[in-house]
mmCIF file of C-alpha atoms and ligand atoms in Angstrom:
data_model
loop_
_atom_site.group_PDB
_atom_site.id
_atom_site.type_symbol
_atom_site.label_atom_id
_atom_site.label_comp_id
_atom_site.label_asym_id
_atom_site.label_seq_id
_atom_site.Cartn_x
_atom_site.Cartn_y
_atom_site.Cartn_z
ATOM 1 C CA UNK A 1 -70.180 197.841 -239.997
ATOM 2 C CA UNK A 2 -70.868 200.461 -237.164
ATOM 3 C CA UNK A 3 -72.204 199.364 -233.702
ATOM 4 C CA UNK A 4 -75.146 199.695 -234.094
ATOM 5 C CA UNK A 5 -75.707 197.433 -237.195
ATOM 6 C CA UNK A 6 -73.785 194.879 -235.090
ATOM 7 C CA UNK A 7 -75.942 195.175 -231.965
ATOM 8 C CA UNK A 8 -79.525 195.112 -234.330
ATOM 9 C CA UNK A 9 -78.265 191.326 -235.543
ATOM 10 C CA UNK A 10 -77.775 190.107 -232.147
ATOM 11 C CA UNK A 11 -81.547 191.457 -231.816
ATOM 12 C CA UNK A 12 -82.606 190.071 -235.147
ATOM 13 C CA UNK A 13 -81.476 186.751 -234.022
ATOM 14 C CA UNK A 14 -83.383 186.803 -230.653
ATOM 15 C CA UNK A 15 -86.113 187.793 -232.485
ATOM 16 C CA UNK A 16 -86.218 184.841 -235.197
ATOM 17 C CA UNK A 17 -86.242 182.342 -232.267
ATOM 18 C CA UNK A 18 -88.787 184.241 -230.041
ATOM 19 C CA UNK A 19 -91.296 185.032 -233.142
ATOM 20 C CA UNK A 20 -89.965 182.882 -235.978
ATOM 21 C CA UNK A 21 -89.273 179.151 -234.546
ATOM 22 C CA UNK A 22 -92.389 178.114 -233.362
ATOM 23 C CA UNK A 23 -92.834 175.168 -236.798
ATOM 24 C CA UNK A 24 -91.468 171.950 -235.856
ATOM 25 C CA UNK A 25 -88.532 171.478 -236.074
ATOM 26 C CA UNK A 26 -87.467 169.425 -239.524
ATOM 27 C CA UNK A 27 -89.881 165.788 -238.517
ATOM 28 C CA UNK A 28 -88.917 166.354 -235.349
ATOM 29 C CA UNK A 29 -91.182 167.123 -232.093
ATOM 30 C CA UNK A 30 -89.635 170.348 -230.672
ATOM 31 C CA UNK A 31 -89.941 173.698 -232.819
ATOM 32 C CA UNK A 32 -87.058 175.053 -234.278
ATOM 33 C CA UNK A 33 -86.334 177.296 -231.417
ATOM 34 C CA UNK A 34 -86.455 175.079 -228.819
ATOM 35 C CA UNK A 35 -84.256 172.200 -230.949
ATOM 36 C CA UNK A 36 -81.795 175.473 -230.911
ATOM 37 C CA UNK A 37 -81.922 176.356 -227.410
ATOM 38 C CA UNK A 38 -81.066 172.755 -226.470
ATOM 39 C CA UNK A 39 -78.244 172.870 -228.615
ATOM 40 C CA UNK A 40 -77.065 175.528 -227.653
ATOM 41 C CA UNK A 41 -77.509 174.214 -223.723
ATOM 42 C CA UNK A 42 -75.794 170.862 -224.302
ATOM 43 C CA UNK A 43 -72.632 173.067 -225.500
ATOM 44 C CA UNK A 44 -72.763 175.729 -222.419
ATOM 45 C CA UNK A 45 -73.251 172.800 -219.745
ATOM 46 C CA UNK A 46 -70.493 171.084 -221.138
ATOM 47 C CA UNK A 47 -67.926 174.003 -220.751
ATOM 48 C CA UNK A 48 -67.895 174.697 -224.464
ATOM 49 C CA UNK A 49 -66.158 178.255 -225.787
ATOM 50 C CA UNK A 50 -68.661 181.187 -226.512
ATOM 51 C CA UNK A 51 -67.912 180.440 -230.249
ATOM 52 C CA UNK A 52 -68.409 177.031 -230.167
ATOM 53 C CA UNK A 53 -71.913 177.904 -227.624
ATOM 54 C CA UNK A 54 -72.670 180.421 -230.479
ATOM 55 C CA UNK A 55 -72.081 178.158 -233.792
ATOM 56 C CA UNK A 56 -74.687 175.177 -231.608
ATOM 57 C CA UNK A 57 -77.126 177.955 -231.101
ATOM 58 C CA UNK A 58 -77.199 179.275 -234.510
ATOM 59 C CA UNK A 59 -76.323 175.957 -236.723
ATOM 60 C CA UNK A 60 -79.751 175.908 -238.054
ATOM 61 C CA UNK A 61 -80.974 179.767 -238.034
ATOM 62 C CA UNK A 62 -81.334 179.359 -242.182
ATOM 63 C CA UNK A 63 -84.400 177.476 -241.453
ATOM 64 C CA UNK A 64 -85.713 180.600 -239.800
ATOM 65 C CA UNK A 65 -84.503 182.700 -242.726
ATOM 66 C CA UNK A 66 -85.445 181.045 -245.677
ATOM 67 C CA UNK A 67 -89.393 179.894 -244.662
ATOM 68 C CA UNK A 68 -89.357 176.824 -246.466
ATOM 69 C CA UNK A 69 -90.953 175.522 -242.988
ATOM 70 C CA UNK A 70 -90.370 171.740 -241.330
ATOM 71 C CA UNK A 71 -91.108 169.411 -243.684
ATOM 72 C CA UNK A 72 -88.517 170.728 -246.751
ATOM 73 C CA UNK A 73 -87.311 166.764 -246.958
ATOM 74 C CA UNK A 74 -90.660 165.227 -247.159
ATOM 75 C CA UNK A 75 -91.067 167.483 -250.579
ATOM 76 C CA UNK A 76 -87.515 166.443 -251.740
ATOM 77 C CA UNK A 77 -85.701 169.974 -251.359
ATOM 78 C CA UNK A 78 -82.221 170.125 -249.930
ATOM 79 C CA UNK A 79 -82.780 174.328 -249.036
ATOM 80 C CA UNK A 80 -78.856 174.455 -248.294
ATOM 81 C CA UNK A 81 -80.066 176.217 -244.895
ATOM 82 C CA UNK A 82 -76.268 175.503 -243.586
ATOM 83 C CA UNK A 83 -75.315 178.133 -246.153
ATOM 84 C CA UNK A 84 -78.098 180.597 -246.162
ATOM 85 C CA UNK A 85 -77.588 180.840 -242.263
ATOM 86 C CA UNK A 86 -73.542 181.211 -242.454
ATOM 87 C CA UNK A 87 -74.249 184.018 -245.163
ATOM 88 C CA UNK A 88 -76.343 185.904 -243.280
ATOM 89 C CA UNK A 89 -74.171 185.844 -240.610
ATOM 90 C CA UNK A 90 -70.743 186.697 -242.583
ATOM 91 C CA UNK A 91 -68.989 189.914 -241.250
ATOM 92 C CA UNK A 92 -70.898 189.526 -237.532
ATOM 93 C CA UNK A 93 -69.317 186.206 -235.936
ATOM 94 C CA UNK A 94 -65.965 184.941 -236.187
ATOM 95 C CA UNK A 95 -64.881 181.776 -238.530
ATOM 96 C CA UNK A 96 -65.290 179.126 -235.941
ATOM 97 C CA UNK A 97 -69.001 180.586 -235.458
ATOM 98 C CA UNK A 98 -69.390 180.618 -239.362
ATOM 99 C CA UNK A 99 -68.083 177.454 -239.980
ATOM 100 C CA UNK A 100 -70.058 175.214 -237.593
ATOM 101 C CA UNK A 101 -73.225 176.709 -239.182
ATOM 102 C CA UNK A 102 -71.616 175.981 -242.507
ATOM 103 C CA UNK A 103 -70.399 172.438 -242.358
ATOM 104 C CA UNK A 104 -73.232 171.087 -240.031
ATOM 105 C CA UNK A 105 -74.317 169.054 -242.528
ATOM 106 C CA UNK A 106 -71.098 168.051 -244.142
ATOM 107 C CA UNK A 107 -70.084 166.914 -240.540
ATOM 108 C CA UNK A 108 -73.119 164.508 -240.644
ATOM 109 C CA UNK A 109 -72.206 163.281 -243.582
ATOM 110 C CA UNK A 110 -68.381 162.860 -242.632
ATOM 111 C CA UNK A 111 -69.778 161.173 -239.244
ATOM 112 C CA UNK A 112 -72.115 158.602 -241.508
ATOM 113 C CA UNK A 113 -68.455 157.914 -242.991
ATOM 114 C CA UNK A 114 -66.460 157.478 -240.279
ATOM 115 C CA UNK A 115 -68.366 156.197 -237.117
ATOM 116 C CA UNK A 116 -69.514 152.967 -236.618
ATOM 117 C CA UNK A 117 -72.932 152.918 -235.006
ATOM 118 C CA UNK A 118 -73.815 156.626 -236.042
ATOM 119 C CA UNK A 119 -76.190 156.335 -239.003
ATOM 120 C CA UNK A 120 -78.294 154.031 -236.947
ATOM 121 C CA UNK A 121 -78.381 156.412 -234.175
ATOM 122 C CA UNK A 122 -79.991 159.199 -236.016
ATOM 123 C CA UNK A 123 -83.269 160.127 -235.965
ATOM 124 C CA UNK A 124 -85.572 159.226 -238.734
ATOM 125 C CA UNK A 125 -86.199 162.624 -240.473
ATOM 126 C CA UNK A 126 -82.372 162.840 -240.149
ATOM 127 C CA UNK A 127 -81.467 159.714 -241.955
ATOM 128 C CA UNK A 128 -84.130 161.300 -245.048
ATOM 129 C CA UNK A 129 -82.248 164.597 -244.925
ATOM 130 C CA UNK A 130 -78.927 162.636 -245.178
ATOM 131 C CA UNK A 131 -79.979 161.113 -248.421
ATOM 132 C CA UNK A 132 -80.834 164.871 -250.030
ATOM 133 C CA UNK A 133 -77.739 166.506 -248.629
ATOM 134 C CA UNK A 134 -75.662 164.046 -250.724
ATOM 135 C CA UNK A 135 -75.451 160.419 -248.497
ATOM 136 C CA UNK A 136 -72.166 159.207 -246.673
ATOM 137 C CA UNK A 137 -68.437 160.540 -247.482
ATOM 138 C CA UNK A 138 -66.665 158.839 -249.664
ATOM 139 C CA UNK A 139 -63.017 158.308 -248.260
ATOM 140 C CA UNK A 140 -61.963 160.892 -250.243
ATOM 141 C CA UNK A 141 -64.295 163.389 -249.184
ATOM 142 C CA UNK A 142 -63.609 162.508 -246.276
ATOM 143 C CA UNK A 143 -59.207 163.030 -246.533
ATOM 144 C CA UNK A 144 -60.496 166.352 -248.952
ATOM 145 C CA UNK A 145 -62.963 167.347 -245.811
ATOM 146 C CA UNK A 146 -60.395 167.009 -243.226
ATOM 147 C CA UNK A 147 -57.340 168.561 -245.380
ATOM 148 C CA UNK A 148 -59.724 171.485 -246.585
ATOM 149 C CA UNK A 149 -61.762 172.667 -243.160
ATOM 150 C CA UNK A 150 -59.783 174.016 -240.261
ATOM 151 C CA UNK A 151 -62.662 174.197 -238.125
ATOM 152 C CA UNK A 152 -63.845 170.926 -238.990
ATOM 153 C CA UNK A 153 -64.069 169.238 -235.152
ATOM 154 C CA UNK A 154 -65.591 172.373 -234.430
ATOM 155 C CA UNK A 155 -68.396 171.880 -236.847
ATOM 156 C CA UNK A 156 -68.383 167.973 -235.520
ATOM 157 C CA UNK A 157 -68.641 168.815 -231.937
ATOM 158 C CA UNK A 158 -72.156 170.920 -233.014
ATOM 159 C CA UNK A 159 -73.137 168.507 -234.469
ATOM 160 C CA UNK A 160 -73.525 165.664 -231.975
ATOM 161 C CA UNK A 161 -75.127 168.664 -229.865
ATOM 162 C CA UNK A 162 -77.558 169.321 -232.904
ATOM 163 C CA UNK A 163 -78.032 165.092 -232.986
ATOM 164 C CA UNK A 164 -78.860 165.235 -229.132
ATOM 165 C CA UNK A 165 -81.232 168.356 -229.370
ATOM 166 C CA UNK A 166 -84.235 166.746 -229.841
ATOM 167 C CA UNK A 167 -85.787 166.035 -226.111
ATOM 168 C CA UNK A 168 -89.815 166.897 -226.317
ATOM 169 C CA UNK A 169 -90.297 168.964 -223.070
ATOM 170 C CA UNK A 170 -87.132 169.633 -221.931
ATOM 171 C CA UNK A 171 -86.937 173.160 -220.047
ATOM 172 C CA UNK A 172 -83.518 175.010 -221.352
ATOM 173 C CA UNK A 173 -82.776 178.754 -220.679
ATOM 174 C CA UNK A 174 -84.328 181.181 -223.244
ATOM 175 C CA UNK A 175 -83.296 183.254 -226.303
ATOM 176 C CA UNK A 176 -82.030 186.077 -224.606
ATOM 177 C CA UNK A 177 -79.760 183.939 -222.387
ATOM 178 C CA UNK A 178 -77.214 184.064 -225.095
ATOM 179 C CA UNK A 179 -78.226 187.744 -225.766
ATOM 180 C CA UNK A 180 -74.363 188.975 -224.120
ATOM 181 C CA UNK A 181 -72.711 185.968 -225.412
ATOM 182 C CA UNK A 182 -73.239 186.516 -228.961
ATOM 183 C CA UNK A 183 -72.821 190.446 -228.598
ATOM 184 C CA UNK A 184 -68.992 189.390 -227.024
ATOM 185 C CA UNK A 185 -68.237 187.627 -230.127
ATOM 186 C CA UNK A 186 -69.557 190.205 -232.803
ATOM 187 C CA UNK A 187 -66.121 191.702 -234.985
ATOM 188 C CA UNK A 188 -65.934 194.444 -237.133
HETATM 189 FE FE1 FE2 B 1 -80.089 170.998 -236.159
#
């Protein structure tokens, strides 16, 4: 992987949100870009690590990649966007980065399991995805997910920022903001 590829993905990506996230946002009433960028704020005003900034920022960019559009749970499909998005980004971002894209949804589902209090709190369109993407843990998933993901509170942490990332209106810094950021963490 030469520079250059390296650098073109970091523009890729700011080019998905700037020209590719304008649909709502899964049920929601922010686009897809702008449920991203609040993510993706929530983790940088809270001190959060570049990777951890990074993984909030791009936990959902397989809804931008696979154009199944917002309303993939009203029509029944689970589009596995947590691993589409995680794929597309192997051999550019770190593990930590790859792994709170990939287990986004898993960490929903471990949260549902674990938290008293959380299932209630989620939005609507969130509570239908839940019931595609498999329901609760079990207690064993739950032992297997903890034993088996070493990034796991990672991928929880996003999560409540992906939960929270839902404010209609709510003016966040844009795209290109992270545009440095996600160049620092690029490998290869
Ligand atoms: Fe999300």
């Amino acid at each position: 992987m030469n520079r250059l590829n390296q650098h073109s993905i970091v523009d890729q990506i700011i080019d998905l949100f700037e020209n590719h996230g304008g649909s709502l946002y899964f049920g929601e009433q922010v686009t897809e870009t702008e449920h991203a960028l609040q993510a993706a704020h929530l983790a940088e005003k809270s001190g959060a690590s570049p990777e951890m900034i990074a993984g909030a920022l791009l936990h959902d960019i397989g809804h931008l990649l696979h154009g199944l559009g917002e309303d993939i749970a009203e029509h029944g499909v689970d589009g596995k966007h947590e691993d589409i998005g995680a794929q597309w980004l192997e051999g550019h971002f770190p593990a930590k980065v790859l792994d709170c894209i990939r287990l986004h949804v898993d960490a929903k589902r471990y949260l549902t399991a674990t938290e008293p209090g959380y299932l209630e709190d989620l939005s609507e369109a969130s509570k239908r995805s839940l019931e595609l993407q498999g329901g609760p843990f079990t207690s064993t998933e739950v032992m297997e997910f903890e034993a088996r993901e070493s990034n796991y509170k990672a991928a929880i942490q996003v999560r409540r920022w992906d939960d929270e990332a839902k404010i209609v209106g709510l003016k966040v810094p844009p795209a290109s903001h992270y545009k440095s950021l996600l160049e620092s963490l690029l490998i290869g």
